[in-house]
């Protein structure tokens, strides 16, 4: 299962002719393609899915989404591998 997660863009660069960036997702840094959000800037938040930034979101929306993710994880909705936990 793949899910889109919010993160903050901390670096933007070009790789092989593509706009790429480093995104901080709850302290974990990940590389993402920024081609779908060409106007994004360092410090802005985005939703990342399968290595692609899909849309720009504001800090409030990112915080709310991360809060909901945290609640899901703490509730046992996902096992340690991030897969849905059907044993609940």
PDB file of C-alpha atoms in Angstrom:
ATOM      1  CA  UNK A   1       0.000   0.000   0.000  1.00  0.00           C
ATOM      2  CA  UNK A   2       1.309   3.430  -0.938  1.00  0.00           C
ATOM      3  CA  UNK A   3       0.122   6.568   0.774  1.00  0.00           C
ATOM      4  CA  UNK A   4       0.805  10.254   0.268  1.00  0.00           C
ATOM      5  CA  UNK A   5       2.594  11.911   3.197  1.00  0.00           C
ATOM      6  CA  UNK A   6       3.196  15.627   3.853  1.00  0.00           C
ATOM      7  CA  UNK A   7       6.702  16.997   4.133  1.00  0.00           C
ATOM      8  CA  UNK A   8       8.700  20.237   4.019  1.00  0.00           C
ATOM      9  CA  UNK A   9      10.997  21.008   1.085  1.00  0.00           C
ATOM     10  CA  UNK A  10      14.480  21.727   2.428  1.00  0.00           C
ATOM     11  CA  UNK A  11      16.516  21.625  -0.790  1.00  0.00           C
ATOM     12  CA  UNK A  12      15.819  22.087  -4.518  1.00  0.00           C
ATOM     13  CA  UNK A  13      18.187  21.041  -7.297  1.00  0.00           C
ATOM     14  CA  UNK A  14      18.239  19.838 -10.880  1.00  0.00           C
ATOM     15  CA  UNK A  15      19.076  16.217 -11.676  1.00  0.00           C
ATOM     16  CA  UNK A  16      19.228  14.993 -15.265  1.00  0.00           C
ATOM     17  CA  UNK A  17      17.090  17.920 -16.389  1.00  0.00           C
ATOM     18  CA  UNK A  18      14.409  17.349 -13.717  1.00  0.00           C
ATOM     19  CA  UNK A  19      13.487  19.576 -10.782  1.00  0.00           C
ATOM     20  CA  UNK A  20      14.253  17.475  -7.707  1.00  0.00           C
ATOM     21  CA  UNK A  21      14.256  18.174  -4.007  1.00  0.00           C
ATOM     22  CA  UNK A  22      14.908  16.866  -0.543  1.00  0.00           C
ATOM     23  CA  UNK A  23      11.785  16.686   1.602  1.00  0.00           C
ATOM     24  CA  UNK A  24      11.736  16.385   5.396  1.00  0.00           C
ATOM     25  CA  UNK A  25       8.959  14.010   6.422  1.00  0.00           C
ATOM     26  CA  UNK A  26       8.800  13.941  10.225  1.00  0.00           C
ATOM     27  CA  UNK A  27      12.591  14.075  10.453  1.00  0.00           C
ATOM     28  CA  UNK A  28      13.242  11.525   7.694  1.00  0.00           C
ATOM     29  CA  UNK A  29      14.798  13.034   4.561  1.00  0.00           C
ATOM     30  CA  UNK A  30      13.632  11.728   1.218  1.00  0.00           C
ATOM     31  CA  UNK A  31      14.312  12.633  -2.393  1.00  0.00           C
ATOM     32  CA  UNK A  32      11.283  13.697  -4.448  1.00  0.00           C
ATOM     33  CA  UNK A  33      10.640  14.784  -8.008  1.00  0.00           C
ATOM     34  CA  UNK A  34       9.186  18.316  -7.999  1.00  0.00           C
ATOM     35  CA  UNK A  35       8.159  18.454 -11.667  1.00  0.00           C
ATOM     36  CA  UNK A  36       4.420  18.361 -10.794  1.00  0.00           C
ATOM     37  CA  UNK A  37       4.838  21.420  -8.542  1.00  0.00           C
ATOM     38  CA  UNK A  38       7.273  23.610 -10.508  1.00  0.00           C
ATOM     39  CA  UNK A  39       6.470  26.729  -8.457  1.00  0.00           C
ATOM     40  CA  UNK A  40       7.348  25.123  -5.086  1.00  0.00           C
ATOM     41  CA  UNK A  41      10.026  26.841  -2.985  1.00  0.00           C
ATOM     42  CA  UNK A  42      12.276  25.834  -0.118  1.00  0.00           C
ATOM     43  CA  UNK A  43      10.299  25.952   3.127  1.00  0.00           C
ATOM     44  CA  UNK A  44       6.972  25.077   1.544  1.00  0.00           C
ATOM     45  CA  UNK A  45       5.071  21.866   2.272  1.00  0.00           C
ATOM     46  CA  UNK A  46       4.016  19.241  -0.239  1.00  0.00           C
ATOM     47  CA  UNK A  47       2.309  15.871  -0.379  1.00  0.00           C
ATOM     48  CA  UNK A  48       4.736  13.135  -1.521  1.00  0.00           C
ATOM     49  CA  UNK A  49       3.581   9.873  -3.088  1.00  0.00           C
ATOM     50  CA  UNK A  50       5.887   7.277  -4.642  1.00  0.00           C
ATOM     51  CA  UNK A  51       8.741   9.790  -4.856  1.00  0.00           C
ATOM     52  CA  UNK A  52       6.704  12.562  -6.494  1.00  0.00           C
ATOM     53  CA  UNK A  53       5.554  15.823  -4.907  1.00  0.00           C
ATOM     54  CA  UNK A  54       1.926  16.078  -5.984  1.00  0.00           C
ATOM     55  CA  UNK A  55       0.696  19.412  -4.646  1.00  0.00           C
ATOM     56  CA  UNK A  56       1.699  22.304  -2.443  1.00  0.00           C
ATOM     57  CA  UNK A  57      -0.061  22.543   0.913  1.00  0.00           C
ATOM     58  CA  UNK A  58       0.179  25.093   3.699  1.00  0.00           C
ATOM     59  CA  UNK A  59       1.842  24.439   7.044  1.00  0.00           C
ATOM     60  CA  UNK A  60      -1.501  24.101   8.840  1.00  0.00           C
ATOM     61  CA  UNK A  61      -2.727  21.393   6.467  1.00  0.00           C
ATOM     62  CA  UNK A  62       0.602  19.558   6.779  1.00  0.00           C
ATOM     63  CA  UNK A  63       0.455  19.675  10.586  1.00  0.00           C
ATOM     64  CA  UNK A  64      -3.131  18.374  10.645  1.00  0.00           C
ATOM     65  CA  UNK A  65      -2.286  15.539   8.256  1.00  0.00           C
ATOM     66  CA  UNK A  66       0.803  14.548  10.286  1.00  0.00           C
ATOM     67  CA  UNK A  67      -1.292  14.606  13.467  1.00  0.00           C
ATOM     68  CA  UNK A  68      -3.793  12.212  11.879  1.00  0.00           C
ATOM     69  CA  UNK A  69      -0.973   9.933  10.685  1.00  0.00           C
ATOM     70  CA  UNK A  70       0.421   9.860  14.225  1.00  0.00           C
ATOM     71  CA  UNK A  71      -3.003   8.930  15.625  1.00  0.00           C
ATOM     72  CA  UNK A  72      -3.372   6.114  13.080  1.00  0.00           C
ATOM     73  CA  UNK A  73       0.060   4.725  13.906  1.00  0.00           C
ATOM     74  CA  UNK A  74      -0.516   4.902  17.668  1.00  0.00           C
ATOM     75  CA  UNK A  75      -3.920   3.201  17.270  1.00  0.00           C
ATOM     76  CA  UNK A  76      -2.235   0.159  15.712  1.00  0.00           C
ATOM     77  CA  UNK A  77      -3.714   0.743  12.264  1.00  0.00           C
ATOM     78  CA  UNK A  78      -0.322  -0.123  10.731  1.00  0.00           C
ATOM     79  CA  UNK A  79       2.178  -2.817  11.618  1.00  0.00           C
ATOM     80  CA  UNK A  80       5.904  -2.100  11.904  1.00  0.00           C
ATOM     81  CA  UNK A  81       6.329  -2.338   8.114  1.00  0.00           C
ATOM     82  CA  UNK A  82       3.724   0.343   7.487  1.00  0.00           C
ATOM     83  CA  UNK A  83       1.164  -2.083   6.080  1.00  0.00           C
ATOM     84  CA  UNK A  84      -2.482  -2.021   7.194  1.00  0.00           C
ATOM     85  CA  UNK A  85      -3.021  -4.120  10.297  1.00  0.00           C
ATOM     86  CA  UNK A  86      -6.043  -6.346   9.661  1.00  0.00           C
ATOM     87  CA  UNK A  87      -5.701  -7.980  13.097  1.00  0.00           C
ATOM     88  CA  UNK A  88      -7.459  -5.104  14.892  1.00  0.00           C
TER      89      UNK A  88
END
